[in-house]
Short mmCIF file of C-alpha atoms in Angstrom, two decimals:
data_model
loop_
_atom_site.label_atom_id
_atom_site.label_comp_id
_atom_site.label_asym_id
_atom_site.label_seq_id
_atom_site.Cartn_x
_atom_site.Cartn_y
_atom_site.Cartn_z
CA MET A 1 9.10 -4.28 -38.53
CA PRO A 2 5.65 -6.03 -40.02
CA ALA A 3 2.60 -5.63 -37.64
CA LYS A 4 2.41 -9.44 -37.27
CA LYS A 5 5.94 -9.94 -36.11
CA LEU A 6 5.72 -7.33 -33.92
CA ARG A 7 2.63 -8.90 -32.26
CA HIS A 8 4.38 -12.06 -31.99
CA LEU A 9 7.47 -10.65 -30.14
CA THR A 10 4.82 -9.00 -28.06
CA PHE A 11 3.58 -12.41 -26.96
CA ILE A 12 6.55 -13.90 -26.62
CA LEU A 13 7.88 -11.05 -24.47
CA HIS A 14 4.60 -11.09 -22.35
CA ARG A 15 4.87 -14.97 -21.78
CA ILE A 16 8.74 -14.85 -20.57
CA LEU A 17 8.59 -12.02 -18.37
CA GLY A 18 5.22 -13.35 -16.77
CA PHE A 19 7.00 -16.79 -16.17
CA ALA A 20 10.16 -14.80 -14.84
CA ILE A 21 8.24 -13.05 -12.04
CA GLY A 22 4.96 -14.99 -11.67
CA LEU A 23 6.18 -17.05 -8.87
CA ILE A 24 7.12 -13.89 -6.95
CA ALA A 25 4.08 -12.06 -7.99
CA ILE A 26 1.69 -14.53 -6.58
CA PRO A 27 2.54 -14.52 -3.00
CA LEU A 28 2.66 -10.70 -3.27
CA SER A 29 -0.91 -10.37 -4.76
CA LEU A 30 -2.25 -13.07 -2.13
CA THR A 31 -0.59 -11.37 0.86
CA GLY A 32 -2.15 -8.05 -0.64
CA SER A 33 -5.45 -9.34 -0.30
CA LEU A 34 -5.01 -10.58 3.12
CA ILE A 35 -4.02 -6.83 4.38
CA VAL A 36 -6.81 -4.94 2.61
CA PHE A 37 -8.95 -5.22 5.92
CA GLN A 38 -5.94 -5.39 8.44
CA HIS A 39 -6.51 -2.37 10.17
CA GLU A 40 -10.23 -3.26 11.08
CA ILE A 41 -8.78 -6.91 11.83
CA ASN A 42 -5.97 -5.68 14.04
CA GLU A 43 -8.44 -3.16 15.84
CA PHE A 44 -11.25 -5.62 16.37
CA GLN A 45 -8.52 -7.92 18.08
CA LEU A 46 -7.09 -5.42 19.92
CA HIS A 47 -10.40 -4.31 21.50
CA GLN A 48 -11.04 -8.09 22.37
CA GLN A 49 -7.91 -8.48 23.67
CA PHE A 50 -7.70 -5.41 25.84
CA GLY A 51 -11.67 -5.15 26.66
CA ALA A 52 -13.92 -2.41 25.86
CA ILE A 53 -12.44 1.29 26.86
CA LEU A 54 -15.36 3.17 28.62
CA PRO A 55 -15.41 6.55 27.77
CA LYS A 56 -15.07 8.70 31.42
CA GLY A 57 -14.32 12.04 31.71
CA ASP A 58 -12.12 14.15 29.62
CA ARG A 59 -9.04 12.61 27.64
CA LEU A 60 -5.70 12.76 29.04
CA SER A 61 -3.53 15.47 27.66
CA LEU A 62 -0.91 14.38 25.12
CA GLU A 63 2.07 15.27 27.40
CA ALA A 64 0.45 13.06 30.27
CA VAL A 65 0.32 10.08 28.09
CA LEU A 66 4.00 10.24 26.85
CA ASP A 67 5.23 10.88 30.24
CA ILE A 68 3.43 7.46 31.15
CA VAL A 69 5.09 5.64 28.38
CA LYS A 70 8.54 7.23 29.18
CA ALA A 71 8.08 5.97 32.74
CA ALA A 72 6.80 2.67 31.99
CA TYR A 73 9.72 1.78 29.44
CA SER A 74 12.38 3.87 31.14
CA ASN A 75 14.30 0.74 31.83
CA LEU A 76 14.60 -0.76 28.26
CA PRO A 77 17.95 0.20 26.34
CA GLU A 78 18.01 3.24 24.17
CA MET A 79 14.02 3.57 24.61
CA VAL A 80 13.17 6.83 22.14
CA LEU A 81 9.50 8.15 21.26
CA GLN A 82 8.75 7.93 17.71
CA ARG A 83 5.31 8.76 16.63
CA VAL A 84 1.73 9.06 18.66
CA SER A 85 -1.30 8.48 16.99
CA PHE A 86 -4.72 9.77 18.31
CA PRO A 87 -7.82 7.93 19.05
CA THR A 88 -10.22 8.16 16.17
CA LYS A 89 -13.27 7.08 18.15
CA LEU A 90 -14.37 7.47 21.76
CA ASP A 91 -13.63 3.85 22.80
CA ASP A 92 -10.29 3.91 21.00
CA PHE A 93 -6.70 4.14 22.64
CA PHE A 94 -3.58 6.40 22.07
CA ASN A 95 -0.96 4.33 19.90
CA VAL A 96 2.60 5.38 20.91
CA VAL A 97 5.45 4.07 18.87
CA ILE A 98 8.80 3.72 20.61
CA SER A 99 12.09 2.29 19.52
CA ILE A 100 14.42 0.30 21.67
CA GLN A 101 17.85 -1.55 21.04
CA ASP A 102 17.05 -3.85 18.04
CA ASN A 103 13.70 -2.76 17.60
CA ASP A 104 12.75 0.49 15.94
CA TRP A 105 9.01 0.26 15.91
CA VAL A 106 7.23 -0.99 19.05
CA GLU A 107 3.90 0.11 19.46
CA VAL A 108 2.45 0.80 22.95
CA TYR A 109 -1.28 1.21 23.56
CA VAL A 110 -2.85 3.77 26.30
CA ASN A 111 -6.09 4.01 27.53
CA PRO A 112 -7.20 7.68 26.99
CA TYR A 113 -8.92 8.08 29.92
CA THR A 114 -7.14 6.60 32.65
CA GLY A 115 -3.51 6.42 31.29
CA ALA A 116 -3.50 2.50 31.92
CA ILE A 117 -1.07 0.82 29.49
CA LEU A 118 -2.89 -1.84 28.26
CA GLY A 119 0.01 -3.91 26.32
CA ASN A 120 2.39 -3.51 23.30
CA SER A 121 3.50 -5.17 20.12
CA LEU A 122 6.20 -6.81 21.80
CA ASP A 123 4.26 -9.42 22.70
CA PRO A 124 1.54 -9.80 20.17
CA ASN A 125 -1.19 -12.47 19.88
CA ALA A 126 -1.55 -15.23 16.98
CA ILE A 127 -3.87 -12.86 14.89
CA GLN A 128 -1.21 -9.80 15.47
CA GLY A 129 1.85 -11.92 14.52
CA PHE A 130 0.18 -13.39 11.51
CA LEU A 131 -0.78 -9.91 10.24
CA GLN A 132 2.75 -8.71 10.90
CA PHE A 133 4.30 -11.49 9.04
CA VAL A 134 1.93 -11.28 5.90
CA TYR A 135 2.80 -7.45 5.96
CA GLU A 136 6.40 -7.95 5.84
CA LEU A 137 6.24 -10.73 3.18
CA HIS A 138 4.25 -8.23 1.11
CA THR A 139 6.67 -5.32 1.53
CA SER A 140 9.88 -6.83 1.28
CA LEU A 141 9.24 -10.67 1.31
CA LYS A 142 10.66 -10.62 4.98
CA LEU A 143 14.40 -9.86 3.29
CA GLY A 144 14.72 -6.14 4.69
CA ASP A 145 16.44 -3.70 2.33
CA LEU A 146 17.05 -6.15 -0.45
CA GLY A 147 13.49 -7.45 -0.32
CA LEU A 148 12.36 -3.93 -0.79
CA GLN A 149 14.41 -3.56 -4.11
CA ILE A 150 13.04 -7.17 -5.36
CA VAL A 151 9.43 -6.08 -4.71
CA GLY A 152 10.08 -2.96 -6.23
CA ILE A 153 11.54 -4.68 -9.54
CA VAL A 154 8.76 -7.25 -9.71
CA GLY A 155 6.55 -4.30 -9.56
CA LEU A 156 7.57 -2.54 -12.46
CA VAL A 157 8.22 -6.11 -14.78
CA THR A 158 4.50 -6.83 -13.52
CA SER A 159 3.19 -3.60 -14.83
CA ILE A 160 5.08 -4.14 -18.22
CA VAL A 161 3.46 -7.92 -18.45
CA VAL A 162 -0.12 -6.39 -17.91
CA ILE A 163 0.44 -3.66 -20.47
CA LEU A 164 1.67 -6.31 -23.18
CA GLY A 165 -1.38 -8.38 -22.16
CA ILE A 166 -3.58 -5.47 -22.77
CA ILE A 167 -1.90 -5.10 -26.24
CA LEU A 168 -2.46 -8.67 -26.80
CA TRP A 169 -6.08 -9.03 -25.73
CA PRO A 170 -8.40 -10.23 -28.72
CA GLY A 171 -11.07 -8.23 -27.77
CA TRP A 172 -9.23 -5.41 -29.42
CA ARG A 173 -10.61 -6.95 -32.87
CA LYS A 174 -13.76 -8.57 -31.82
CA LEU A 175 -14.85 -7.02 -28.48
CA ILE A 176 -17.72 -9.57 -27.45
CA PRO A 177 -15.76 -12.70 -28.09
CA GLY A 178 -12.97 -11.01 -26.03
CA PHE A 179 -15.02 -11.40 -23.13
CA LYS A 180 -16.79 -14.55 -23.67
CA ILE A 181 -15.80 -17.88 -21.93
CA LYS A 182 -16.80 -21.29 -23.92
CA TRP A 183 -17.65 -23.23 -20.69
CA ASP A 184 -18.37 -26.11 -22.68
CA ALA A 185 -15.51 -26.01 -25.13
CA HIS A 186 -12.36 -28.03 -25.14
CA PRO A 187 -10.23 -27.58 -22.03
CA LYS A 188 -7.19 -26.05 -23.91
CA ARG A 189 -9.81 -23.63 -25.03
CA PHE A 190 -11.59 -23.01 -22.04
CA ASN A 191 -8.11 -22.19 -20.41
CA PHE A 192 -7.30 -19.63 -22.88
CA ASP A 193 -10.61 -17.92 -22.46
CA LEU A 194 -10.41 -17.78 -18.84
CA HIS A 195 -6.76 -16.55 -19.15
CA LYS A 196 -8.02 -13.69 -21.73
CA VAL A 197 -11.03 -12.83 -19.33
CA SER A 198 -9.39 -12.76 -16.29
CA GLY A 199 -6.63 -10.81 -17.46
CA ILE A 200 -8.83 -7.82 -19.28
CA THR A 201 -11.20 -7.46 -16.29
CA THR A 202 -8.26 -7.11 -13.59
CA ALA A 203 -5.72 -5.16 -15.78
CA ILE A 204 -6.25 -2.05 -14.20
CA PHE A 205 -6.17 -3.41 -10.77
CA LEU A 206 -3.10 -4.81 -11.57
CA LEU A 207 -1.54 -1.87 -13.06
CA PHE A 208 -2.62 0.10 -9.91
CA THR A 209 -1.26 -2.20 -7.37
CA PHE A 210 2.07 -3.16 -8.72
CA PHE A 211 3.04 -0.01 -10.25
CA THR A 212 2.35 1.90 -6.89
CA GLY A 213 4.57 -0.95 -5.32
CA PHE A 214 7.42 -0.46 -7.56
CA ALA A 215 7.16 3.59 -7.09
CA TRP A 216 7.39 3.33 -3.34
CA ASN A 217 9.85 0.57 -3.30
CA LEU A 218 12.43 2.04 -5.70
CA GLY A 219 11.58 5.71 -5.52
CA TYR A 220 12.50 6.82 -8.94
CA VAL A 221 8.88 7.81 -9.97
CA ASP A 222 8.54 10.94 -7.47
CA PRO A 223 11.09 13.15 -9.25
CA LEU A 224 9.67 11.77 -12.81
CA ILE A 225 6.11 12.70 -12.02
CA ARG A 226 7.29 15.97 -10.47
CA ALA A 227 9.06 17.06 -13.65
CA ILE A 228 6.56 15.77 -16.14
CA THR A 229 3.63 17.49 -14.35
CA LEU A 230 5.86 20.76 -13.55
CA SER A 231 5.42 20.52 -10.06
CA PRO A 232 8.08 21.77 -7.63
CA SER A 233 10.10 19.74 -5.40
CA LEU A 234 9.66 20.16 -1.60
CA PRO A 235 12.01 21.80 0.12
CA GLU A 236 14.00 20.67 3.21
CA LEU A 237 12.48 22.01 6.36
CA VAL A 238 14.59 22.45 9.36
CA SER A 239 13.99 23.61 12.92
CA VAL A 240 16.32 26.47 14.27
CA PRO A 241 17.50 25.42 17.87
CA LEU A 242 17.29 28.74 20.14
CA ALA A 243 19.94 28.97 22.96
CA GLY A 244 18.84 27.87 26.33
CA GLN A 245 15.33 27.13 24.73
CA SER A 246 13.72 23.65 24.90
CA PRO A 247 11.07 22.70 22.36
CA LEU A 248 7.82 24.19 22.67
CA PRO A 249 5.20 21.95 24.46
CA LEU A 250 2.93 19.71 22.12
CA SER A 251 0.01 21.09 23.28
CA GLN A 252 0.72 24.75 21.92
CA GLN A 253 2.33 23.36 18.66
CA ILE A 254 -0.95 21.15 18.13
CA LYS A 255 -2.84 24.57 18.46
CA THR A 256 -1.10 26.13 15.81
CA ALA A 257 -1.65 23.38 13.32
CA GLN A 258 -5.14 23.21 13.58
CA LEU A 259 -5.29 26.92 13.19
CA ALA A 260 -3.43 26.53 9.91
CA LEU A 261 -5.98 23.66 8.96
CA PRO A 262 -9.02 24.49 10.78
CA ASP A 263 -10.93 21.98 9.42
CA GLY A 264 -8.36 19.10 10.01
CA ALA A 265 -8.57 16.89 12.32
CA LEU A 266 -5.28 15.57 14.04
CA ARG A 267 -4.46 12.03 13.30
CA SER A 268 -0.75 11.54 14.40
CA ILE A 269 2.66 13.57 15.32
CA ASP A 270 5.88 12.40 14.26
CA LEU A 271 8.13 13.08 17.44
CA THR A 272 11.69 13.56 17.05
CA THR A 273 15.14 13.84 19.02
CA ASP A 274 16.78 15.69 16.11
CA PRO A 275 16.85 19.43 17.22
CA LYS A 276 16.95 20.73 13.52
CA ALA A 277 14.10 18.43 12.56
CA PRO A 278 10.77 20.04 12.02
CA LEU A 279 7.59 18.79 13.67
CA ARG A 280 5.28 17.07 11.56
CA LEU A 281 1.60 16.60 12.53
CA ARG A 282 -0.80 14.78 10.19
CA MET A 283 -4.09 15.80 9.84
CA LYS A 284 -7.27 14.57 8.07
CA LEU A 285 -9.36 16.79 6.32
CA PRO A 286 -13.22 15.96 6.03
CA GLN A 287 -12.80 15.19 2.13
CA GLU A 288 -10.02 12.96 2.40
CA LEU A 289 -10.77 9.05 1.98
CA GLU A 290 -7.53 7.88 3.81
CA GLU A 291 -8.12 6.90 7.39
CA TYR A 292 -5.54 9.12 8.79
CA GLY A 293 -5.53 11.82 6.05
CA LYS A 294 -2.63 12.92 3.77
CA SER A 295 -2.31 16.67 4.86
CA ASN A 296 0.52 17.96 6.95
CA VAL A 297 1.64 20.68 9.13
CA TYR A 298 5.23 21.18 9.63
CA LEU A 299 6.10 23.49 12.59
CA ASP A 300 9.54 24.84 13.97
CA GLN A 301 9.79 22.88 17.40
CA TYR A 302 11.06 26.09 19.07
CA SER A 303 9.51 29.14 17.99
CA GLY A 304 6.29 27.10 16.84
CA GLN A 305 6.81 28.79 13.20
CA ILE A 306 4.65 27.17 10.24
CA LEU A 307 7.18 26.00 8.00
CA ARG A 308 4.88 24.37 5.32
CA VAL A 309 1.27 23.35 5.21
CA ASP A 310 0.53 20.35 2.82
CA ASN A 311 -3.18 20.75 2.22
CA SER A 312 -4.14 17.78 -0.08
CA LEU A 313 -7.07 19.44 -1.46
CA LYS A 314 -4.86 22.26 -2.78
CA ALA A 315 -1.74 20.19 -3.60
CA SER A 316 0.15 20.53 -7.08
CA LEU A 317 -0.72 18.12 -9.81
CA GLY A 318 2.18 16.12 -9.01
CA ASP A 319 1.57 15.88 -5.40
CA LYS A 320 -1.96 15.07 -6.10
CA ILE A 321 -0.95 12.24 -8.16
CA LEU A 322 1.56 10.93 -5.64
CA ASN A 323 -1.30 11.21 -2.98
CA SER A 324 -3.32 9.03 -4.96
CA PHE A 325 -1.06 5.89 -4.91
CA GLU A 326 -2.04 4.79 -1.61
CA PRO A 327 -6.12 4.71 -2.22
CA LEU A 328 -5.04 2.92 -5.39
CA HIS A 329 -2.92 0.60 -3.90
CA TYR A 330 -5.31 -0.53 -0.93
CA GLY A 331 -8.63 0.01 -3.05
CA THR A 332 -10.14 2.75 -0.75
CA PHE A 333 -10.89 5.14 -3.32
CA GLY A 334 -14.26 3.78 -3.62
CA GLY A 335 -14.80 2.82 0.06
CA LEU A 336 -16.07 -0.93 0.96
CA PRO A 337 -17.00 -2.02 -2.37
CA THR A 338 -13.78 -1.27 -4.07
CA ARG A 339 -12.14 -2.91 -0.91
CA ILE A 340 -13.95 -5.81 -1.14
CA ILE A 341 -13.20 -6.38 -5.00
CA TYR A 342 -9.42 -6.02 -4.19
CA VAL A 343 -9.77 -8.82 -1.98
CA PHE A 344 -10.74 -11.27 -4.83
CA PHE A 345 -9.08 -9.33 -7.61
CA GLY A 346 -5.87 -10.52 -5.48
CA LEU A 347 -6.36 -14.02 -6.90
CA SER A 348 -5.61 -13.04 -10.43
CA PRO A 349 -2.01 -13.50 -10.98
CA LEU A 350 -2.44 -16.80 -9.74
CA ILE A 351 -4.90 -17.79 -12.09
CA LEU A 352 -3.21 -15.79 -14.80
CA PHE A 353 0.08 -17.78 -14.21
CA ILE A 354 -1.49 -20.94 -14.03
CA THR A 355 -3.47 -20.48 -17.13
CA GLY A 356 -0.79 -19.24 -18.86
CA PHE A 357 1.49 -22.50 -17.70
CA VAL A 358 -1.16 -24.27 -19.28
CA MET A 359 -1.38 -22.90 -22.49
CA TRP A 360 2.21 -22.89 -22.83
CA TRP A 361 2.12 -26.67 -22.04
CA TYR A 362 -0.24 -27.46 -24.86
CA ARG A 363 1.76 -25.60 -27.32
CA LYS A 364 4.87 -27.35 -26.39
CA PRO A 365 5.15 -30.57 -27.88
CA LYS A 366 3.57 -29.96 -31.30
CA GLN A 367 3.62 -26.01 -32.11
CA LYS A 368 6.52 -24.38 -33.58
CA ASP A 369 4.85 -21.00 -34.12
CA ASP A 370 3.64 -20.18 -30.69
CA TYR A 371 1.79 -17.09 -32.28
CA SER A 372 0.15 -18.83 -35.05
CA HIS A 373 -1.42 -21.45 -32.83
CA LYS A 374 -2.59 -18.60 -30.39
CA GLN A 375 -4.59 -17.10 -33.41
CA SER A 376 -6.50 -20.40 -33.94
CA TYR A 377 -8.17 -19.45 -30.56
CA ILE A 378 -9.16 -16.10 -31.26
CA LYS A 379 -11.48 -16.98 -34.27
#
């Protein structure tokens, strides 16, 4: 196929796919900008709501905290402990996640020194409620499992649109004009310049965010990356129940996990009522950028045997690629500067959709050959 015709087809496909998913990609990107600092905003609001936590004496043991939560919510139907996240600062609180009937994720906030229950997410304040709404809209369009599938598909198609846009960028032939905006030009030319420059300067960001969203929501990427990188799949882990023996105390399991990863700081424990499930303790190594770390220790609930240690610094190539998805999606890989950039880059799909629509509108009434008309802008 001649190069000119191939480029023309690439342009048509770029435009059609962009229009097809643009109206969904825009709210996904805008909500993504809003949740870049969700953790900090939520934490600040909770401290404002509950008041300052004054460090006084030693922290309560984990077992004591969990007993307090179980006693406080024992009257709720089907209450089950799901996870506990540990304080990361002296004035921080325990975050205990429980599930109840018709709600499998209720956060309970506990003072680590007094054991006082400060509140829970069943009655969020306005800011918490808004952030939760934004998060659910971002991840699933508030449509449950169907929304997760839709968001995943939009992530894949948007990634394709971005790649096609990179191919079509006129700067491959003339670098400087590719980054130039003629501010005093005719609105038609100015609109085209704004589209090409905003597209190329945010292309990598869009690929990072939308491709990782696709990978998380649809789940086809993990086995593919492991196959390409020749990285082994992770085996299924199980605890072996012992007759007449209850699971080991969590305090004992924590000591075992800390021996397995001496430099790791314990961030959370996934609790379970399944006797055959492993106990997962999430750790943060000093070199890790993620707030809650990417390293894990899996233990047998009954024997305390170490089933697997996931040290993110010694992970296989496939696991390192998969672990990179979170910092790439949220912009944490460069610290505060990249997170701030991510907030502003979240506007790019809106700008690209509007400028793309204006370009189509200008061409529509008087130009049959869209591709030939586009070339007049490039000169």
